[in-house]
Structures are given as C-alpha cells and as structure tokens.
Coordinates of C-alpha atoms and ligand atoms in Angstrom, one line a residue:
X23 CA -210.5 135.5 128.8
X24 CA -211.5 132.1 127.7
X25 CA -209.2 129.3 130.1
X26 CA -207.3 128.1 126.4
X27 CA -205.3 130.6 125.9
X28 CA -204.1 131.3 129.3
X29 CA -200.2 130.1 130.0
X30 CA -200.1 126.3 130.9
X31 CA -198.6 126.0 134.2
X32 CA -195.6 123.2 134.4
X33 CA -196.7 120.1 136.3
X34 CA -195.8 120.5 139.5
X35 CA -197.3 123.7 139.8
X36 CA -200.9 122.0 138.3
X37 CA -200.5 119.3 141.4
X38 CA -200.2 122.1 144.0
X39 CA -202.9 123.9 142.4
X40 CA -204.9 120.4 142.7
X41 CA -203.7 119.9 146.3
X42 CA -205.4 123.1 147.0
X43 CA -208.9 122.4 144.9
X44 CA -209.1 119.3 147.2
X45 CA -208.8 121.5 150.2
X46 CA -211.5 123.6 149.3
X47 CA -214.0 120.5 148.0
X48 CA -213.3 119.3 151.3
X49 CA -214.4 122.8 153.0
X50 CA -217.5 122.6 150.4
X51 CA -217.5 119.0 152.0
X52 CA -221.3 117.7 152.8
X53 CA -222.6 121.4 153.2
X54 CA -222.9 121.5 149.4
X55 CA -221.4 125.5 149.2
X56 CA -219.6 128.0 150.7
X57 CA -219.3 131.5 150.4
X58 CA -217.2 132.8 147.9
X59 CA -215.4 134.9 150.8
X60 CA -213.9 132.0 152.0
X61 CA -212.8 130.6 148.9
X62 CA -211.0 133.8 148.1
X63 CA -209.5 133.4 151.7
X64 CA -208.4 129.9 150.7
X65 CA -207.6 130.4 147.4
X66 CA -205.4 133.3 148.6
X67 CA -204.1 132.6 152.1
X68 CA -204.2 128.8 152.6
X69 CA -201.3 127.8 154.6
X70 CA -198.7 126.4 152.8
X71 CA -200.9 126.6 149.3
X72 CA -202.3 129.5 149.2
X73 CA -201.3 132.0 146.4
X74 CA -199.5 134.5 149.2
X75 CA -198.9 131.7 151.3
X76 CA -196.9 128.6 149.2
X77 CA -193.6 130.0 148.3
X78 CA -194.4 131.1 144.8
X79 CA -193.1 134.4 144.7
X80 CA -195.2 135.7 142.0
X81 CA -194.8 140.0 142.5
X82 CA -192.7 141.6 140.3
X83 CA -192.2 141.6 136.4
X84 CA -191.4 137.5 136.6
X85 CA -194.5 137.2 138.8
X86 CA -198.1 137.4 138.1
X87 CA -198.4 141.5 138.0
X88 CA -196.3 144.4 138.8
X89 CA -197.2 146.9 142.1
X90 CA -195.9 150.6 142.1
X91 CA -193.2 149.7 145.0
X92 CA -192.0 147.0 142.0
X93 CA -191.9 149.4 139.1
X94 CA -188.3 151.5 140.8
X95 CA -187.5 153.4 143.5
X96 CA -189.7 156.8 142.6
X97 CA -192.9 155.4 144.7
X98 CA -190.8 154.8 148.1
X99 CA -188.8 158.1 147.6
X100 CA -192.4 159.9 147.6
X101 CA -193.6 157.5 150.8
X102 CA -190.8 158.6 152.3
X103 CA -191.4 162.7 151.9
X104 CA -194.4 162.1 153.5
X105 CA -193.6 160.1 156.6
X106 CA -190.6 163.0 157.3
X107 CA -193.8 165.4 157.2
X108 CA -195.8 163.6 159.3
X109 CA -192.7 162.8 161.6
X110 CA -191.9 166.3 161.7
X111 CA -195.6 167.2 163.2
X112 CA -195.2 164.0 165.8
X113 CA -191.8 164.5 166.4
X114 CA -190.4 160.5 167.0
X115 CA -192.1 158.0 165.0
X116 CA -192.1 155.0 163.9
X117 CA -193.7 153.4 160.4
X118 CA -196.4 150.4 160.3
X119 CA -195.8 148.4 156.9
X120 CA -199.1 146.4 156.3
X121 CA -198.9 143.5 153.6
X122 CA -195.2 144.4 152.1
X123 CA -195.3 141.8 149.9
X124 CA -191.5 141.6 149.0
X125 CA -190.2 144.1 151.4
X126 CA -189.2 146.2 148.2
X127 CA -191.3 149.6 149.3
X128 CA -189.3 148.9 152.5
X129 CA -186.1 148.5 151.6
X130 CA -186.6 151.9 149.2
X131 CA -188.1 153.8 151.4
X132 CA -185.6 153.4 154.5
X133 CA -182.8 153.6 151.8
X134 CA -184.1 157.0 150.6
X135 CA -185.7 158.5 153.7
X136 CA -183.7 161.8 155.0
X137 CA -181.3 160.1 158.0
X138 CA -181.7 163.3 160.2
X139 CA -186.0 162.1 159.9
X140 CA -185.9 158.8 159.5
X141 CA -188.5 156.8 161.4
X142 CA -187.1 155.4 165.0
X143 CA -188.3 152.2 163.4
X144 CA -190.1 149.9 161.0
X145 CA -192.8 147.3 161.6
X146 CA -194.3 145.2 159.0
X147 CA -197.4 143.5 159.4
X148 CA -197.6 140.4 157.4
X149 CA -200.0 137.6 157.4
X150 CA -198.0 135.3 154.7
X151 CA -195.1 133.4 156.7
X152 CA -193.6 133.0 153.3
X153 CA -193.4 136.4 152.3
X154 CA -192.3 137.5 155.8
X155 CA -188.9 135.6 154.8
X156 CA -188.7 137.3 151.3
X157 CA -188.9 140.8 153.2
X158 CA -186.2 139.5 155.7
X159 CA -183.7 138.2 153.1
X160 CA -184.7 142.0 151.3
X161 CA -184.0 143.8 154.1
X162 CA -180.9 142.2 155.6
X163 CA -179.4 142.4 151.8
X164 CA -180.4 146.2 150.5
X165 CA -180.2 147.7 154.1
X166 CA -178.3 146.1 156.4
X167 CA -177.8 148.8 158.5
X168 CA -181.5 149.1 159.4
X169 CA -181.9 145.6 159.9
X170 CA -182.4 146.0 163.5
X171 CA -184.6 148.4 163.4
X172 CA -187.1 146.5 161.2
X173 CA -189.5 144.2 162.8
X174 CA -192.2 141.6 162.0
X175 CA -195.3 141.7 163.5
X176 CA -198.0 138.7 163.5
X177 CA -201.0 141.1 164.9
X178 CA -201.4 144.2 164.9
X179 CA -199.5 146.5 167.5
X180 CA -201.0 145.9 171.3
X181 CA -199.3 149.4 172.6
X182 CA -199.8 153.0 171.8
X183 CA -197.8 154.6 168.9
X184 CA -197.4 157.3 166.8
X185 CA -196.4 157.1 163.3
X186 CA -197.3 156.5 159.7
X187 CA -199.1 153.4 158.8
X188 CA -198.5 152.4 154.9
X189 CA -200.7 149.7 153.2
X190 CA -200.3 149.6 149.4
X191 CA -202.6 147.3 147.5
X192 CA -203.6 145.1 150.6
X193 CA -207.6 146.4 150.4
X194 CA -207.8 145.1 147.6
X195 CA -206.4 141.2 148.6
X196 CA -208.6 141.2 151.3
X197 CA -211.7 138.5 151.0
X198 CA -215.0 140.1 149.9
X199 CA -218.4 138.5 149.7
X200 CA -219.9 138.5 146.2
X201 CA -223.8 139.1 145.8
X202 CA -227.0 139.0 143.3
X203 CA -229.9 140.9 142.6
X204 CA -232.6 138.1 142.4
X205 CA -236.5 138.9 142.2
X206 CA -235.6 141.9 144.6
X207 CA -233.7 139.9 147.5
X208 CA -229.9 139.5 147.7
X209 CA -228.2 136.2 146.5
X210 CA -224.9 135.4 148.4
X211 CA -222.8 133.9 145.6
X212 CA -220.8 130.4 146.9
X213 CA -218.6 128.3 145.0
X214 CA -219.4 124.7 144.8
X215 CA -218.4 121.2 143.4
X216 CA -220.2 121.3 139.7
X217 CA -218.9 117.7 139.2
X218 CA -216.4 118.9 136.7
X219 CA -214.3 121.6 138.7
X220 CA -215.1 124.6 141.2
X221 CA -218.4 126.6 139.7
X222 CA -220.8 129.7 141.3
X223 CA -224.0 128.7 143.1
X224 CA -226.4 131.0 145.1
X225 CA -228.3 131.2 148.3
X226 CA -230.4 133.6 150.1
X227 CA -228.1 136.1 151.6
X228 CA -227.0 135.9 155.3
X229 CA -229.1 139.3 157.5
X230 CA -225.6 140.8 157.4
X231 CA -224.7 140.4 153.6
X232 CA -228.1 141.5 153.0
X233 CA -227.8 144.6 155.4
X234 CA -224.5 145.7 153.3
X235 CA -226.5 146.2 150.0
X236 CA -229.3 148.2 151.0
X237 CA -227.1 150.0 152.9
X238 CA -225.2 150.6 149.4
X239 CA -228.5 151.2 147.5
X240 CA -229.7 153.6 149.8
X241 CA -226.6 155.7 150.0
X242 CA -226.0 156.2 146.2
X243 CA -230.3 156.5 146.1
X244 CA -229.5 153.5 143.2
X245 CA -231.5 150.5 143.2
X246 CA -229.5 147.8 141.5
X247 CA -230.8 146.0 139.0
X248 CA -232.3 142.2 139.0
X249 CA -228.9 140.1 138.1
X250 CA -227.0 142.9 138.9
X251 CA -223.3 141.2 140.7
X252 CA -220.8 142.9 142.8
X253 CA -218.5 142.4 145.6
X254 CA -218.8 144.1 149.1
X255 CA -216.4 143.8 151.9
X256 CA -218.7 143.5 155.2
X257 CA -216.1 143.4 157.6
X258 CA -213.4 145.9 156.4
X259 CA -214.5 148.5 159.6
X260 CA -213.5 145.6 162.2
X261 CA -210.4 145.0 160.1
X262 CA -209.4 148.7 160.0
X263 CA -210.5 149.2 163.6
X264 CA -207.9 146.2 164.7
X265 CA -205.2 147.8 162.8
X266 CA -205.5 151.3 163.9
X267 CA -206.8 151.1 167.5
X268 CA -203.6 151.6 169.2
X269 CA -202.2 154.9 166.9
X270 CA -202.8 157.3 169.0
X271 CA -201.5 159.7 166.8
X272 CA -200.5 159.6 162.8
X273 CA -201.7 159.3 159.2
X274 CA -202.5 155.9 157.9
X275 CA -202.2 156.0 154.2
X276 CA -204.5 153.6 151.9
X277 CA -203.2 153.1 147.7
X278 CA -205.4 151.0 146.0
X279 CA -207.0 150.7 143.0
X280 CA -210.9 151.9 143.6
X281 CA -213.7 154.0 143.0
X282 CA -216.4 156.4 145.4
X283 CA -219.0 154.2 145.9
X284 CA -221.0 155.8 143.6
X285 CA -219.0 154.6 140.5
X286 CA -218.4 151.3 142.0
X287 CA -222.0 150.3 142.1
X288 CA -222.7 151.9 138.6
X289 CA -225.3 150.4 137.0
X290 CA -223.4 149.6 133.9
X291 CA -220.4 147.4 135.7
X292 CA -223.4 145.1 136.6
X293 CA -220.6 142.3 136.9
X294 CA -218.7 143.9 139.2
X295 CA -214.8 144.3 139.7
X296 CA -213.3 140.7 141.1
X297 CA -210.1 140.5 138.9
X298 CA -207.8 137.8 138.5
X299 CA -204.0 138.3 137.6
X300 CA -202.3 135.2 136.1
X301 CA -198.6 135.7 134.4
X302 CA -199.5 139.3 133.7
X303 CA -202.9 138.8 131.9
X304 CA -206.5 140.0 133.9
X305 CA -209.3 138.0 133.9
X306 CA -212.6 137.1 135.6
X307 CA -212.4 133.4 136.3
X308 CA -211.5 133.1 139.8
X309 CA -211.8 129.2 139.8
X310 CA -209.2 128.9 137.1
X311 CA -205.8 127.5 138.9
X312 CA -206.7 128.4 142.5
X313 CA -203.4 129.0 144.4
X314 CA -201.5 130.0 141.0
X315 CA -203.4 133.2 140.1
X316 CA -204.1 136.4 142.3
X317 CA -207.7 137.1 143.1
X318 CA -208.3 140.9 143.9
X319 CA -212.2 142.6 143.8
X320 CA -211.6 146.7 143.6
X321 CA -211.6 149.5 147.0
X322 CA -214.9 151.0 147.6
X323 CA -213.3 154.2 148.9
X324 CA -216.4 155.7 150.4
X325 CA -216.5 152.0 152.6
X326 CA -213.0 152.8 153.7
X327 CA -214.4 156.9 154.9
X328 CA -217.2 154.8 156.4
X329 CA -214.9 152.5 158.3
X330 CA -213.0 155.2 159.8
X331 CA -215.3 157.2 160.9
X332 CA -216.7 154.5 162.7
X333 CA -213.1 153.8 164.2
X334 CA -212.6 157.6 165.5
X335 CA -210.1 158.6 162.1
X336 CA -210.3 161.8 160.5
X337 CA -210.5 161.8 156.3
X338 CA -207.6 164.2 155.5
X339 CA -207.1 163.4 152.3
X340 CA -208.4 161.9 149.0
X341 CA -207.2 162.1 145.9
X342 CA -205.4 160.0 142.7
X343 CA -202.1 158.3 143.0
X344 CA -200.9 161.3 140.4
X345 CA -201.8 163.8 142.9
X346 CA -200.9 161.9 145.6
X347 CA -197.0 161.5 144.4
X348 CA -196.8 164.9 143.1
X349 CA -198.3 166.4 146.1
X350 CA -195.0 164.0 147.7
X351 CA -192.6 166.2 145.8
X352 CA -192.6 163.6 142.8
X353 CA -191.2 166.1 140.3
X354 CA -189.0 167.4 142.8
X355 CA -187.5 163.7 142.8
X356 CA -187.4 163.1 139.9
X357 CA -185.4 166.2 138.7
X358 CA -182.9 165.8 141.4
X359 CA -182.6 161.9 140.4
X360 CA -182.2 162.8 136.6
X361 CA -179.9 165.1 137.0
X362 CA -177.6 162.0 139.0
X363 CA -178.8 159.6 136.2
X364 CA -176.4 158.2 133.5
X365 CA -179.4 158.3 130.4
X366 CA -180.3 161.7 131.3
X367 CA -183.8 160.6 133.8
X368 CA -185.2 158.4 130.5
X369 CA -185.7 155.2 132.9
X370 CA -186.8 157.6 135.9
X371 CA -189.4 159.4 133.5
X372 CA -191.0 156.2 132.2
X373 CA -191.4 155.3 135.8
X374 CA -192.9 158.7 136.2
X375 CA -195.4 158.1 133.4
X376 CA -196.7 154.8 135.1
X377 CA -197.0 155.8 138.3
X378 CA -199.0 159.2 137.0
X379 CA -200.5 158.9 133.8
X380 CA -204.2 158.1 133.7
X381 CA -204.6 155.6 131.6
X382 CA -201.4 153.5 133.5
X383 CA -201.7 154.2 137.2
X384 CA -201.9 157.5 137.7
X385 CA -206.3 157.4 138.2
X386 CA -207.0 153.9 138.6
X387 CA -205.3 153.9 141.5
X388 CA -206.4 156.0 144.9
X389 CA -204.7 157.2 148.0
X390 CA -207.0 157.9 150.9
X391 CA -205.1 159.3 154.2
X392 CA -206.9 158.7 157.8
X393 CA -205.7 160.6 160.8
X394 CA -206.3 160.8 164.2
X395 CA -204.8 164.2 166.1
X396 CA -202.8 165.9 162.9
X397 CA -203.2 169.6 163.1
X398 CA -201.9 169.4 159.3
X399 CA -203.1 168.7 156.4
X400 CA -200.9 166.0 154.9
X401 CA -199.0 168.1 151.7
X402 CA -199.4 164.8 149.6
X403 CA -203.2 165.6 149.4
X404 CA -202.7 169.3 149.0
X405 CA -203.0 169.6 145.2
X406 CA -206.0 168.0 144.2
X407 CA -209.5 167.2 147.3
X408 CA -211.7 164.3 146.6
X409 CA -213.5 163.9 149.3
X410 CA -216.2 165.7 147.7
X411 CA -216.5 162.3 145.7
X412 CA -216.7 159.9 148.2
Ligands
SAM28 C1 -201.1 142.7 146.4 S1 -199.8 142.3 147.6 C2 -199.1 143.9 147.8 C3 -197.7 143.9 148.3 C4 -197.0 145.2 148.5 N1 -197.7 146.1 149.4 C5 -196.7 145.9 147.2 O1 -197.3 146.9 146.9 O2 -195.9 145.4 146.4 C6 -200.8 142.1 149.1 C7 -199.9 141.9 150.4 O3 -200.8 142.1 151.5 C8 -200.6 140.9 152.4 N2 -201.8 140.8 153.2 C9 -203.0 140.5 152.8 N3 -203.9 140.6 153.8 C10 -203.2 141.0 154.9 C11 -203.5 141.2 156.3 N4 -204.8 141.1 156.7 N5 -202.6 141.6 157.1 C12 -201.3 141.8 156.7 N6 -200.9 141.5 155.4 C13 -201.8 141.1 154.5 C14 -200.2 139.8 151.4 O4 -199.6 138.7 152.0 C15 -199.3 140.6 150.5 O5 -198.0 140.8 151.1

C-alpha cells in the first residue's frame, strides 16, 4: 500500500514518531546498519516510544487492529473451559497471562470462569510498563473482586507451578531477523540511513542466521530461491525455554496467526509475511511511522514444536482457532448466551462467525498446546489433529 494514501497522523504523533527515527539513526550510528531484528525491537518496544511502549493505546476497534479477546467475551468464555479442564487434571492452579495487551482476555476470562474452578490466581507477564497500567485500571474496574489475586510479573516465574499458561498473538510481536537468497548464501537484511528516511540494506548473514535457513531448507527438502525473503525467529527456543522452565506441570496454549513450516517457506510467498497494521489497514512498509504502526512477521508453528521439544514440552495439540474454540465448548456458549441475549444471540453469532469462519479468523489463525506431565489430551484439540502438518 503505497505511503499516500495511508491516514496522516496529527502532529504530535509525527514528532514522537521522529523522536523515535532519531533513536534508531543513532543505533545505526557510525556502524552504517543494523539488523532489522533490532529495529523491530525498537520500533516496537522502545521505552517510552515504542509502539507497545509510549502510551498510545492502539488495540481495539479505535486502535490500529482488533485481537479475538477484543472482538467480545465468546474467546475468554472458551479460554476459560479449558483452564477448568486442565485445572481439574492438576487440581489447584494458577493461570500465566503472557503479553495481555489491555487486560481484556483477563478481565473476561476470570469474569466467566466457573467460581467452584477458578484458578487460585492470575499472573500476567508484560514487558510494556504502559500497558501493565491499562491491564491494572481493567482489572480493578471489570473485576474488582479478583484484583488481589491478579499479579504482574516483570520475568518470568522463578518457582515451580502448575497451571495454564495463555499467550494470544505475542509470537507474532516478537522481533524476527529477516533474510535473502543471494548467489546461494544468506543476506541478513538491516535497516539503514538512505539519506532520505529509514531504507533495507544487506550483509552476509551472521553463522547463526545462516544456520536457521538451511536448517529450514533442509527440513521442508526446499531450496529457496535466489532473492527469495523471509523472516525467521532464531531465538524463539531460548524465549520459550525462559517462559516455561519452572511449569512443572500444565498446558501452555499458543494463538497466533501461522502456518507449518512447510507453507510458510512456500516458494510462491517469496516476500515473506512481515505485516504492518496502521489504523486498521495491513501493509508491508515497516519504516513507515515507526512507533505509530504495529510491526508483526507470521508463527512458523513447526519452529514453535521445535522449540518445545528442545525445552522438554509435549505437542498435545494442533489445530485452527475454529477447532480450537469449538473443541472449548464454543457452541455450547454460545447457545446458553443467546438464549440470555436481548436480540436473540445476533451480536454473539457475528462474534461467532469471526472468531470461526475461515476466511475471518477461524484458519488464519492457530492454537498449538505444549504440555509437560498431562495424562489428558486437552478436549479443545479433540475435534480436529494437525500435528500431522507440522
Ligand atoms: C499483539 S499484542 C496482543 C495482546 C493480547 N494478548 C490480545 O490478544 O489482545 C502483543 C502483546 O504482547 C506483549 N509482549 C510482547 N513481547 C512480550 C514478551 N516478551 N513478554 C511479555 N509480553 C510481551 C506486548 O506488550 C502486547 O501486550
């Protein structure tokens, strides 16, 4: 989408987006480039001017796009079926939160859960100080009488648990290195100062970057193509391993948009997945307005089997978000809800239809669960197996 007909920002948003472009020519400083990782990071978690980090609030349908937690209530009520399961199986337990954005999927989910199985409490993991406050203010407003059983966390947990760890569409706003197919060796793509603005520039990739793709190549058996571009995310086993060293026992549940790996590295999507959401319209220019847009690359899903493996998790389950949230009971909901509703379950069935259909959410997005000592299969994966995919 050409840069013209994207919404003008009002001023002061253009000077903190220019605050933030001076931050990161100063990172590209004498060095001349630097990886497009750590722009993303920058562009994304920057204190104080980063897009999750400066105060914007941009989720929801005033923001910049919409997440399921965001469309209604049917989402948390389905989270929610599934922790009671899971709880049920561990007897007490607790629920980790990781990136809640604002602390809606929280709020719904305590507000829904069965009292007699609700978790003993709730933890949210958050790395943006600023949205940590929006999820406080949430929670202290729409469920006041969990408010002290809700707690922040700046790093992961340091003791055992058991429990049900929740991260919706945080894969997917984690940094990821972008490469390049070039005369058979891998280019790392960098951002740097073009003279005019923030442009792409490449280098030879780093052993590790380099490692990554023919580690990619070989498992699909694809070679990928001179010029071929994509986005990789070297270091998602070292993040998952921090997050889930000390569950001792539980189901840690992944939504994100994504594909098997081998549909991510398709030979036709030869410019990968990096996505930018500005004002509710996608595009692919990630130096457009950094600190004003969302930057997001799509969930290799076979990455995420890879990383658990190699952290000690089991893969019991992959499917679609439609499976996942009718294999939660979503119909079940949803009749029970209409039947309480004052249109008759018109509203609740529209949310339905997003959250399931396949060309709205319902495929796009994926749920992988990881566990470690279940003896169950989680029911939410009961109706339809992917694994066989990944
Ligand atoms: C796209 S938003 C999704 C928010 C929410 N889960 C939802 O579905 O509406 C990504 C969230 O993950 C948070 N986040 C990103 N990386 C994180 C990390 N490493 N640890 C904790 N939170 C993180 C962001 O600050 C933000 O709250």
């Amino acid at each position: 989408m050409p840069r013209d007909i994207l919404p003008e920002p009002p001023d002061d948003l253009k000077r903190h987006s220019e605050r933030l472009r001076a931050r990161i020519l100063e990172a590209i400083g004498t060095s001349g480039e630097i990886p497009f990782e750590q722009y993303m990071e920058m562009a994304l978690y920057e204190p104080g001017l980063g897009y999750y980090s400066a105060g914007l609030h941009k989720l929801g349908r005033s923001g910049d796009f919409v997440t399921a937690p965001e469309i209604g209530s049917l989402f948390a009520a389905c989270l929610a079926g599934q922790c009671v399961e899971t709880g049920a199986e561990l007897g007490d337990y607790e629920v980790l939160e990781v990136g809640a954005g604002t602390g809606r999927l929280a709020a719904d989910l305590l507000s829904q859960v069965d009292p007699a199985h609700a978790p003993a409490r709730y933890r949210i993991l958050e790395r943006s100080a600023d949205l940590q406050r929006v999820q406080k203010d949430r929670i202290r407003q729409d469920v006041p009488d969990w408010a002290d059983r809700v707690e922040w966390l700046e790093q992961p947990p340091v003791e055992a648990w058991h429990g049900v760890l929740i991260a919706n569409e945080v894969i997917d706003a984690l940094s990821a290195e972008c490469f390049e197919i070039r005369d058979g060796g891998v280019d790392q793509l960098c951002v740097t100062n073009t003279g005019d603005g923030l442009g792409w520039s490449t280098r030879p990739a780093p052993e590790r970057l380099e490692a990554a793709v023919r580690h990619l190549e070989k498992d699909t058996g694809l070679a990928l193509a001179q010029g071929y571009r994509s986005e990789i995310r070297p270091r998602l086993a070292a993040w998952l391993d921090s997050l889930t060293a000390t569950l001792a026992r539980g189901l840690a549940l992944f939504i994100d948009y994504g594909y098997p790996r081998s549909e991510y590295y398709l030979p036709e999507r030869r410019e990968g997945t990096l996505m930018c959401h500005y004002r509710h319209r996608a595009h692919d220019d990630p130096f457009f307005l950094p600190g004003l847009q969302d930057i997001t690359a799509w969930v290799d899903f076979t990455a995420l089997a890879e990383a658990a493996d190699a952290c000690g998790l089991a893969v019991d389950g992959y499917t679609s978000q439609a499976m996942f949230l009718l294999g939660c009971g979503l119909d079940r909901v949803l009749s029970e809800r209409s039947a309480e509703s004052e249109d008759g379950g018109l509203a609740l069935n529209a949310e339905a239809r997003q959250l399931t259909l396949p060309g709205m959410m319902g495929e796009r997005f994926q749920v992988m669960g990881l566990g470690r000592g279940l003896q169950h299969e989680p029911a939410a994966f009961s109706l339809r197996d992917l694994r066989y995919r990944l």
